[in-house]
Amino acid sequence: MQIQQWLLAIRPKTLGISVVPVLVGSALAWAELERMAWLPALAALLAAMLIQIGTNLYNDAADFERGADTPERLGPERATAQGWFSARQVKLAALISFGGAFAIGIYLAWIGGWPIVVIGLLSLLAGYAYTGGPRPIAYSASGELFVFIFFGLLAVSGSYYLQTGTLSIETLFCAAAIGLLAAAVLLVNNYRDLETDERAAKLTLVHYLGRERARQLYVLLLILPFALPIVFNHRFDGSWLVVLCLPFALWLLHRFSREPLGRGFNTILANTAKLQLLYGGMLSLGLLL
């Protein structure tokens, strides 16, 4: 029973957000070099997942301690709030996850040098600072920007750099597309939890934008990534595969605009995460063709 509860605590439905950037960065490197260093790629994938798991776990405990996870919250059950584990146990599990990522990072730093050291340390620090410390990122308007940077720009660029030792403008475009979709996942979460977040002084970007402008931002976050094949302009013909995900994105936009406030947004959140995973999978496949 505890194994199932720990699996729920790490939020497996969201882990694609950390998997996709590594896949895309590695696939782009393959498209340009026609070779792959598989061990660094797999190590980067595992480290990214461990950082996200650690962030999710620490968020679980910290939100409970700060009063953000109440019975009125619309989101899925949280481990600490449900009493499955104590905040101390969940934080310890988070530190173990961060420690595992750090250990793998030593190997990645040996392969990629100081740029990977910087990216790794910043990612670990950000994972803690998301809900830890005196000014948590999650309790401010910068959460979506944080996700865009760390699960888009840095994660894709770092994965690409591990394979090539360089960066390119194509990397930046791919990283931006993936980061925008990752930010959309957090936006749905914060849109759903707006009222309970405000009562806990968790003033997210949705609080400052209001619901109407937050819906408009969701449209931009989902649609802009589909400009990527146009930007590439036949540099990678297979990138057009991402257009296969467009009907799913349009359906999500319709659901987001019409769904009454309530637990139905849990499904929208999960499907937004699926869209990012599908988009990343199609983009990776297109780059490999």
mmCIF file of C-alpha atoms in Angstrom:
data_model
loop_
_atom_site.group_PDB
_atom_site.id
_atom_site.type_symbol
_atom_site.label_atom_id
_atom_site.label_comp_id
_atom_site.label_asym_id
_atom_site.label_seq_id
_atom_site.Cartn_x
_atom_site.Cartn_y
_atom_site.Cartn_z
ATOM 1 C CA MET A 1 0.000 0.000 0.000
ATOM 2 C CA GLN A 2 2.805 2.426 0.875
ATOM 3 C CA ILE A 3 4.453 1.807 -2.487
ATOM 4 C CA GLN A 4 1.286 2.968 -4.234
ATOM 5 C CA GLN A 5 1.122 6.039 -2.001
ATOM 6 C CA TRP A 6 4.746 6.941 -2.734
ATOM 7 C CA LEU A 7 4.040 6.550 -6.452
ATOM 8 C CA LEU A 8 1.147 8.981 -6.121
ATOM 9 C CA ALA A 9 3.359 11.358 -4.133
ATOM 10 C CA ILE A 10 5.932 11.668 -6.929
ATOM 11 C CA ARG A 11 3.102 12.581 -9.384
ATOM 12 C CA PRO A 12 4.045 10.220 -12.240
ATOM 13 C CA LYS A 13 1.617 11.870 -14.680
ATOM 14 C CA THR A 14 3.778 15.006 -14.663
ATOM 15 C CA LEU A 15 7.178 13.327 -15.130
ATOM 16 C CA GLY A 16 6.988 13.688 -18.897
ATOM 17 C CA ILE A 17 7.821 17.358 -18.317
ATOM 18 C CA SER A 18 11.353 16.325 -17.318
ATOM 19 C CA VAL A 19 11.674 13.473 -19.827
ATOM 20 C CA VAL A 20 10.720 15.419 -22.962
ATOM 21 C CA PRO A 21 13.534 18.047 -22.878
ATOM 22 C CA VAL A 22 16.208 15.343 -22.679
ATOM 23 C CA LEU A 23 14.641 13.429 -25.570
ATOM 24 C CA VAL A 24 14.369 16.532 -27.751
ATOM 25 C CA GLY A 25 17.867 17.822 -26.974
ATOM 26 C CA SER A 26 19.389 14.408 -27.662
ATOM 27 C CA ALA A 27 17.338 13.911 -30.846
ATOM 28 C CA LEU A 28 18.421 17.310 -32.170
ATOM 29 C CA ALA A 29 22.053 16.369 -31.528
ATOM 30 C CA TRP A 30 21.485 13.113 -33.436
ATOM 31 C CA ALA A 31 19.937 15.025 -36.338
ATOM 32 C CA GLU A 32 23.063 17.150 -36.631
ATOM 33 C CA LEU A 33 25.784 14.611 -35.815
ATOM 34 C CA GLU A 34 24.143 11.273 -36.726
ATOM 35 C CA ARG A 35 25.504 9.686 -33.574
ATOM 36 C CA MET A 36 24.477 9.391 -29.939
ATOM 37 C CA ALA A 37 26.396 8.994 -26.679
ATOM 38 C CA TRP A 38 23.770 6.786 -25.048
ATOM 39 C CA LEU A 39 25.112 6.591 -21.497
ATOM 40 C CA PRO A 40 25.251 10.379 -20.962
ATOM 41 C CA ALA A 41 21.777 10.665 -22.510
ATOM 42 C CA LEU A 42 20.327 8.054 -20.161
ATOM 43 C CA ALA A 43 22.136 9.577 -17.179
ATOM 44 C CA ALA A 44 20.760 13.022 -18.046
ATOM 45 C CA LEU A 45 17.265 11.536 -18.330
ATOM 46 C CA LEU A 46 17.481 9.890 -14.906
ATOM 47 C CA ALA A 47 18.954 13.011 -13.276
ATOM 48 C CA ALA A 48 16.201 15.199 -14.730
ATOM 49 C CA MET A 49 13.511 12.845 -13.451
ATOM 50 C CA LEU A 50 15.078 12.714 -9.985
ATOM 51 C CA ILE A 51 15.187 16.510 -9.787
ATOM 52 C CA GLN A 52 11.514 16.723 -10.715
ATOM 53 C CA ILE A 53 10.564 13.964 -8.269
ATOM 54 C CA GLY A 54 12.471 15.784 -5.530
ATOM 55 C CA THR A 55 10.727 19.035 -6.430
ATOM 56 C CA ASN A 56 7.299 17.356 -6.411
ATOM 57 C CA LEU A 57 7.923 15.740 -3.031
ATOM 58 C CA TYR A 58 9.264 18.885 -1.399
ATOM 59 C CA ASN A 59 6.305 20.794 -2.833
ATOM 60 C CA ASP A 60 3.944 18.238 -1.292
ATOM 61 C CA ALA A 61 5.348 18.749 2.204
ATOM 62 C CA ALA A 62 5.911 22.501 1.961
ATOM 63 C CA ASP A 63 2.410 23.267 0.639
ATOM 64 C CA PHE A 64 0.915 21.329 3.541
ATOM 65 C CA GLU A 65 3.049 23.202 6.070
ATOM 66 C CA ARG A 66 2.148 26.565 4.531
ATOM 67 C CA GLY A 67 -1.572 25.776 4.520
ATOM 68 C CA ALA A 68 -2.043 25.618 0.743
ATOM 69 C CA ASP A 69 -3.282 21.998 0.765
ATOM 70 C CA THR A 70 -6.685 22.119 2.446
ATOM 71 C CA PRO A 71 -9.796 19.916 2.046
ATOM 72 C CA GLU A 72 -11.170 22.595 -0.317
ATOM 73 C CA ARG A 73 -8.319 22.095 -2.778
ATOM 74 C CA LEU A 74 -9.549 20.712 -6.118
ATOM 75 C CA GLY A 75 -6.369 18.908 -7.146
ATOM 76 C CA PRO A 76 -5.452 15.241 -6.662
ATOM 77 C CA GLU A 77 -4.696 13.916 -3.187
ATOM 78 C CA ARG A 78 -1.371 14.919 -1.683
ATOM 79 C CA ALA A 79 0.645 12.535 0.478
ATOM 80 C CA THR A 80 1.310 14.856 3.424
ATOM 81 C CA ALA A 81 -2.149 16.403 3.503
ATOM 82 C CA GLN A 82 -3.749 12.939 3.448
ATOM 83 C CA GLY A 83 -1.588 11.810 6.359
ATOM 84 C CA TRP A 84 0.040 9.010 4.383
ATOM 85 C CA PHE A 85 3.458 10.281 5.444
ATOM 86 C CA SER A 86 4.748 13.028 7.691
ATOM 87 C CA ALA A 87 6.208 16.212 6.224
ATOM 88 C CA ARG A 88 9.583 15.084 7.574
ATOM 89 C CA GLN A 89 9.371 11.757 5.712
ATOM 90 C CA VAL A 90 8.380 13.431 2.450
ATOM 91 C CA LYS A 91 11.147 16.026 2.735
ATOM 92 C CA LEU A 92 13.658 13.258 3.433
ATOM 93 C CA ALA A 93 12.514 11.435 0.286
ATOM 94 C CA ALA A 94 12.919 14.699 -1.642
ATOM 95 C CA LEU A 95 16.480 15.095 -0.368
ATOM 96 C CA ILE A 96 17.267 11.501 -1.374
ATOM 97 C CA SER A 97 16.006 12.265 -4.890
ATOM 98 C CA PHE A 98 18.082 15.451 -5.062
ATOM 99 C CA GLY A 99 21.087 13.504 -3.738
ATOM 100 C CA GLY A 100 20.672 10.881 -6.467
ATOM 101 C CA ALA A 101 20.530 13.610 -9.099
ATOM 102 C CA PHE A 102 23.674 15.205 -7.635
ATOM 103 C CA ALA A 103 25.553 11.883 -7.756
ATOM 104 C CA ILE A 104 24.621 11.374 -11.413
ATOM 105 C CA GLY A 105 25.541 14.997 -12.038
ATOM 106 C CA ILE A 106 29.141 14.274 -11.047
ATOM 107 C CA TYR A 107 29.392 11.887 -13.982
ATOM 108 C CA LEU A 108 27.628 14.325 -16.317
ATOM 109 C CA ALA A 109 29.977 17.121 -15.215
ATOM 110 C CA TRP A 110 32.946 14.894 -16.049
ATOM 111 C CA ILE A 111 31.487 14.426 -19.554
ATOM 112 C CA GLY A 112 30.237 17.975 -20.209
ATOM 113 C CA GLY A 113 32.503 20.184 -18.104
ATOM 114 C CA TRP A 114 31.671 23.410 -16.294
ATOM 115 C CA PRO A 115 28.513 24.336 -18.305
ATOM 116 C CA ILE A 116 26.882 21.112 -17.091
ATOM 117 C CA VAL A 117 28.079 21.841 -13.547
ATOM 118 C CA VAL A 118 26.354 25.237 -13.683
ATOM 119 C CA ILE A 119 23.121 23.842 -15.163
ATOM 120 C CA GLY A 120 23.051 20.973 -12.665
ATOM 121 C CA LEU A 121 23.643 23.117 -9.593
ATOM 122 C CA LEU A 122 21.121 25.731 -10.719
ATOM 123 C CA SER A 123 18.544 22.998 -11.342
ATOM 124 C CA LEU A 124 19.058 21.462 -7.898
ATOM 125 C CA LEU A 125 18.869 24.868 -6.225
ATOM 126 C CA ALA A 126 15.732 25.760 -8.175
ATOM 127 C CA GLY A 127 14.128 22.429 -7.277
ATOM 128 C CA TYR A 128 14.488 23.304 -3.590
ATOM 129 C CA ALA A 129 13.643 26.991 -4.013
ATOM 130 C CA TYR A 130 10.420 26.187 -5.853
ATOM 131 C CA THR A 131 8.621 25.737 -2.524
ATOM 132 C CA GLY A 132 11.483 26.006 -0.030
ATOM 133 C CA GLY A 133 13.232 28.973 1.517
ATOM 134 C CA PRO A 134 11.823 32.344 2.607
ATOM 135 C CA ARG A 135 10.511 33.314 -0.857
ATOM 136 C CA PRO A 136 9.341 30.183 -2.695
ATOM 137 C CA ILE A 137 9.062 30.459 -6.471
ATOM 138 C CA ALA A 138 5.706 28.665 -6.413
ATOM 139 C CA TYR A 139 4.258 31.388 -4.183
ATOM 140 C CA SER A 140 5.082 34.144 -6.654
ATOM 141 C CA ALA A 141 4.201 35.173 -10.206
ATOM 142 C CA SER A 142 7.401 33.625 -11.566
ATOM 143 C CA GLY A 143 6.418 29.939 -11.478
ATOM 144 C CA GLU A 144 5.605 29.653 -15.177
ATOM 145 C CA LEU A 145 8.832 31.497 -16.077
ATOM 146 C CA PHE A 146 10.753 29.098 -13.823
ATOM 147 C CA VAL A 147 9.270 26.109 -15.650
ATOM 148 C CA PHE A 148 9.951 27.663 -19.058
ATOM 149 C CA ILE A 149 13.612 28.219 -18.166
ATOM 150 C CA PHE A 150 14.412 24.988 -16.329
ATOM 151 C CA PHE A 151 12.178 22.482 -18.147
ATOM 152 C CA GLY A 152 12.660 24.159 -21.500
ATOM 153 C CA LEU A 153 15.699 26.329 -22.150
ATOM 154 C CA LEU A 154 18.214 24.748 -19.765
ATOM 155 C CA ALA A 155 17.061 21.135 -19.980
ATOM 156 C CA VAL A 156 16.981 20.951 -23.787
ATOM 157 C CA SER A 157 20.173 22.979 -24.197
ATOM 158 C CA GLY A 158 22.001 20.962 -21.544
ATOM 159 C CA SER A 159 21.007 17.650 -23.144
ATOM 160 C CA TYR A 160 22.118 18.907 -26.556
ATOM 161 C CA TYR A 161 25.408 20.243 -25.159
ATOM 162 C CA LEU A 162 26.209 16.886 -23.543
ATOM 163 C CA GLN A 163 26.127 15.295 -26.983
ATOM 164 C CA THR A 164 27.791 18.033 -29.051
ATOM 165 C CA GLY A 165 29.821 20.292 -26.763
ATOM 166 C CA THR A 166 28.192 23.286 -28.499
ATOM 167 C CA LEU A 167 24.880 25.142 -28.764
ATOM 168 C CA SER A 168 22.877 26.261 -31.778
ATOM 169 C CA ILE A 169 19.984 28.545 -32.648
ATOM 170 C CA GLU A 170 17.908 25.450 -33.462
ATOM 171 C CA THR A 171 18.417 24.290 -29.890
ATOM 172 C CA LEU A 172 16.963 27.546 -28.608
ATOM 173 C CA PHE A 173 13.839 27.233 -30.775
ATOM 174 C CA CYS A 174 13.235 23.627 -29.695
ATOM 175 C CA ALA A 175 13.866 24.520 -26.058
ATOM 176 C CA ALA A 176 11.408 27.430 -26.207
ATOM 177 C CA ALA A 177 8.681 25.238 -27.722
ATOM 178 C CA ILE A 178 9.082 22.578 -25.036
ATOM 179 C CA GLY A 179 9.301 25.169 -22.269
ATOM 180 C CA LEU A 180 6.081 26.891 -23.358
ATOM 181 C CA LEU A 181 4.134 23.633 -23.170
ATOM 182 C CA ALA A 182 5.646 22.810 -19.774
ATOM 183 C CA ALA A 183 4.636 26.246 -18.497
ATOM 184 C CA ALA A 184 1.086 25.576 -19.722
ATOM 185 C CA VAL A 185 0.883 22.589 -17.362
ATOM 186 C CA LEU A 186 1.683 24.785 -14.361
ATOM 187 C CA LEU A 187 -0.708 27.475 -15.551
ATOM 188 C CA VAL A 188 -3.597 24.982 -15.513
ATOM 189 C CA ASN A 189 -2.616 23.905 -12.002
ATOM 190 C CA ASN A 190 -2.560 27.499 -10.740
ATOM 191 C CA TYR A 191 -5.767 28.405 -12.577
ATOM 192 C CA ARG A 192 -7.566 25.500 -10.919
ATOM 193 C CA ASP A 193 -6.255 26.320 -7.431
ATOM 194 C CA LEU A 194 -6.569 30.118 -7.576
ATOM 195 C CA GLU A 195 -8.963 30.612 -4.644
ATOM 196 C CA THR A 196 -7.325 28.148 -2.248
ATOM 197 C CA ASP A 197 -3.891 29.479 -3.221
ATOM 198 C CA GLU A 198 -4.935 33.054 -2.456
ATOM 199 C CA ARG A 199 -6.180 32.060 0.995
ATOM 200 C CA ALA A 200 -2.708 30.606 1.681
ATOM 201 C CA ALA A 201 -0.983 33.785 0.364
ATOM 202 C CA LYS A 202 0.188 31.823 -2.673
ATOM 203 C CA LEU A 203 -0.066 34.636 -5.207
ATOM 204 C CA THR A 204 0.723 33.016 -8.535
ATOM 205 C CA LEU A 205 0.740 34.530 -12.011
ATOM 206 C CA VAL A 206 -2.962 33.689 -12.386
ATOM 207 C CA HIS A 207 -3.689 35.866 -9.338
ATOM 208 C CA TYR A 208 -2.091 38.885 -11.014
ATOM 209 C CA LEU A 209 -3.475 38.210 -14.502
ATOM 210 C CA GLY A 210 -7.014 37.260 -13.529
ATOM 211 C CA ARG A 211 -8.854 34.344 -15.054
ATOM 212 C CA GLU A 212 -9.631 35.969 -18.426
ATOM 213 C CA ARG A 213 -6.034 36.920 -19.229
ATOM 214 C CA ALA A 214 -4.828 33.588 -17.851
ATOM 215 C CA ARG A 215 -7.047 31.857 -20.429
ATOM 216 C CA GLN A 216 -5.502 34.052 -23.133
ATOM 217 C CA LEU A 217 -2.020 33.118 -21.939
ATOM 218 C CA TYR A 218 -2.956 29.432 -22.085
ATOM 219 C CA VAL A 219 -3.859 29.896 -25.748
ATOM 220 C CA LEU A 220 -0.438 31.407 -26.485
ATOM 221 C CA LEU A 221 1.432 28.709 -24.562
ATOM 222 C CA LEU A 222 -0.309 25.939 -26.515
ATOM 223 C CA ILE A 223 -0.294 27.503 -29.987
ATOM 224 C CA LEU A 224 3.138 29.159 -30.261
ATOM 225 C CA PRO A 225 5.085 25.850 -30.244
ATOM 226 C CA PHE A 226 3.363 24.898 -33.501
ATOM 227 C CA ALA A 227 5.231 27.698 -35.257
ATOM 228 C CA LEU A 228 8.454 25.694 -34.835
ATOM 229 C CA PRO A 229 8.308 23.902 -38.236
ATOM 230 C CA ILE A 230 7.867 27.291 -39.937
ATOM 231 C CA VAL A 231 10.845 28.716 -38.039
ATOM 232 C CA PHE A 232 12.997 25.741 -39.058
ATOM 233 C CA ASN A 233 12.091 26.451 -42.712
ATOM 234 C CA HIS A 234 13.042 23.005 -44.097
ATOM 235 C CA ARG A 235 16.144 22.745 -41.884
ATOM 236 C CA PHE A 236 14.555 19.634 -40.387
ATOM 237 C CA ASP A 237 11.663 18.485 -42.564
ATOM 238 C CA GLY A 238 10.511 15.917 -40.015
ATOM 239 C CA SER A 239 9.657 18.676 -37.525
ATOM 240 C CA TRP A 240 6.289 18.964 -39.314
ATOM 241 C CA LEU A 241 5.240 15.830 -37.433
ATOM 242 C CA VAL A 242 4.348 18.023 -34.451
ATOM 243 C CA VAL A 243 1.355 19.324 -36.436
ATOM 244 C CA LEU A 244 -0.264 15.945 -35.756
ATOM 245 C CA CYS A 245 -0.656 17.139 -32.143
ATOM 246 C CA LEU A 246 -2.486 20.334 -33.136
ATOM 247 C CA PRO A 247 -6.034 18.863 -33.015
ATOM 248 C CA PHE A 248 -5.342 17.691 -29.453
ATOM 249 C CA ALA A 249 -4.148 21.209 -28.551
ATOM 250 C CA LEU A 250 -7.260 22.801 -30.065
ATOM 251 C CA TRP A 251 -9.476 20.369 -28.166
ATOM 252 C CA LEU A 252 -7.688 21.310 -24.921
ATOM 253 C CA LEU A 253 -8.227 25.008 -25.638
ATOM 254 C CA HIS A 254 -11.918 24.323 -26.100
ATOM 255 C CA ARG A 255 -12.091 22.343 -22.853
ATOM 256 C CA PHE A 256 -10.174 24.993 -20.922
ATOM 257 C CA SER A 257 -12.500 27.779 -22.065
ATOM 258 C CA ARG A 258 -15.723 25.832 -21.449
ATOM 259 C CA GLU A 259 -14.955 23.705 -18.382
ATOM 260 C CA PRO A 260 -16.728 24.863 -15.175
ATOM 261 C CA LEU A 261 -14.371 25.448 -12.263
ATOM 262 C CA GLY A 262 -13.977 22.196 -10.412
ATOM 263 C CA ARG A 263 -12.234 18.846 -10.490
ATOM 264 C CA GLY A 264 -12.658 18.662 -14.258
ATOM 265 C CA PHE A 265 -9.494 20.762 -14.453
ATOM 266 C CA ASN A 266 -7.541 17.776 -13.114
ATOM 267 C CA THR A 267 -8.235 16.067 -16.437
ATOM 268 C CA ILE A 268 -7.259 19.198 -18.379
ATOM 269 C CA LEU A 269 -4.001 19.383 -16.427
ATOM 270 C CA ALA A 270 -3.191 15.717 -17.095
ATOM 271 C CA ASN A 271 -4.022 16.139 -20.779
ATOM 272 C CA THR A 272 -1.877 19.272 -21.063
ATOM 273 C CA ALA A 273 1.029 17.216 -19.712
ATOM 274 C CA LYS A 274 0.163 14.525 -22.292
ATOM 275 C CA LEU A 275 0.213 17.137 -25.045
ATOM 276 C CA GLN A 276 3.747 18.171 -24.065
ATOM 277 C CA LEU A 277 4.785 14.517 -24.071
ATOM 278 C CA LEU A 278 3.180 13.842 -27.466
ATOM 279 C CA TYR A 279 4.614 17.025 -28.968
ATOM 280 C CA GLY A 280 8.089 16.161 -27.683
ATOM 281 C CA GLY A 281 7.753 12.609 -28.956
ATOM 282 C CA MET A 282 6.668 13.753 -32.427
ATOM 283 C CA LEU A 283 9.416 16.386 -32.564
ATOM 284 C CA SER A 284 12.050 13.851 -31.486
ATOM 285 C CA LEU A 285 10.822 11.326 -34.048
ATOM 286 C CA GLY A 286 10.814 13.973 -36.771
ATOM 287 C CA LEU A 287 14.379 14.968 -35.939
ATOM 288 C CA LEU A 288 15.528 11.375 -36.043
ATOM 289 C CA LEU A 289 13.993 10.668 -39.465
#
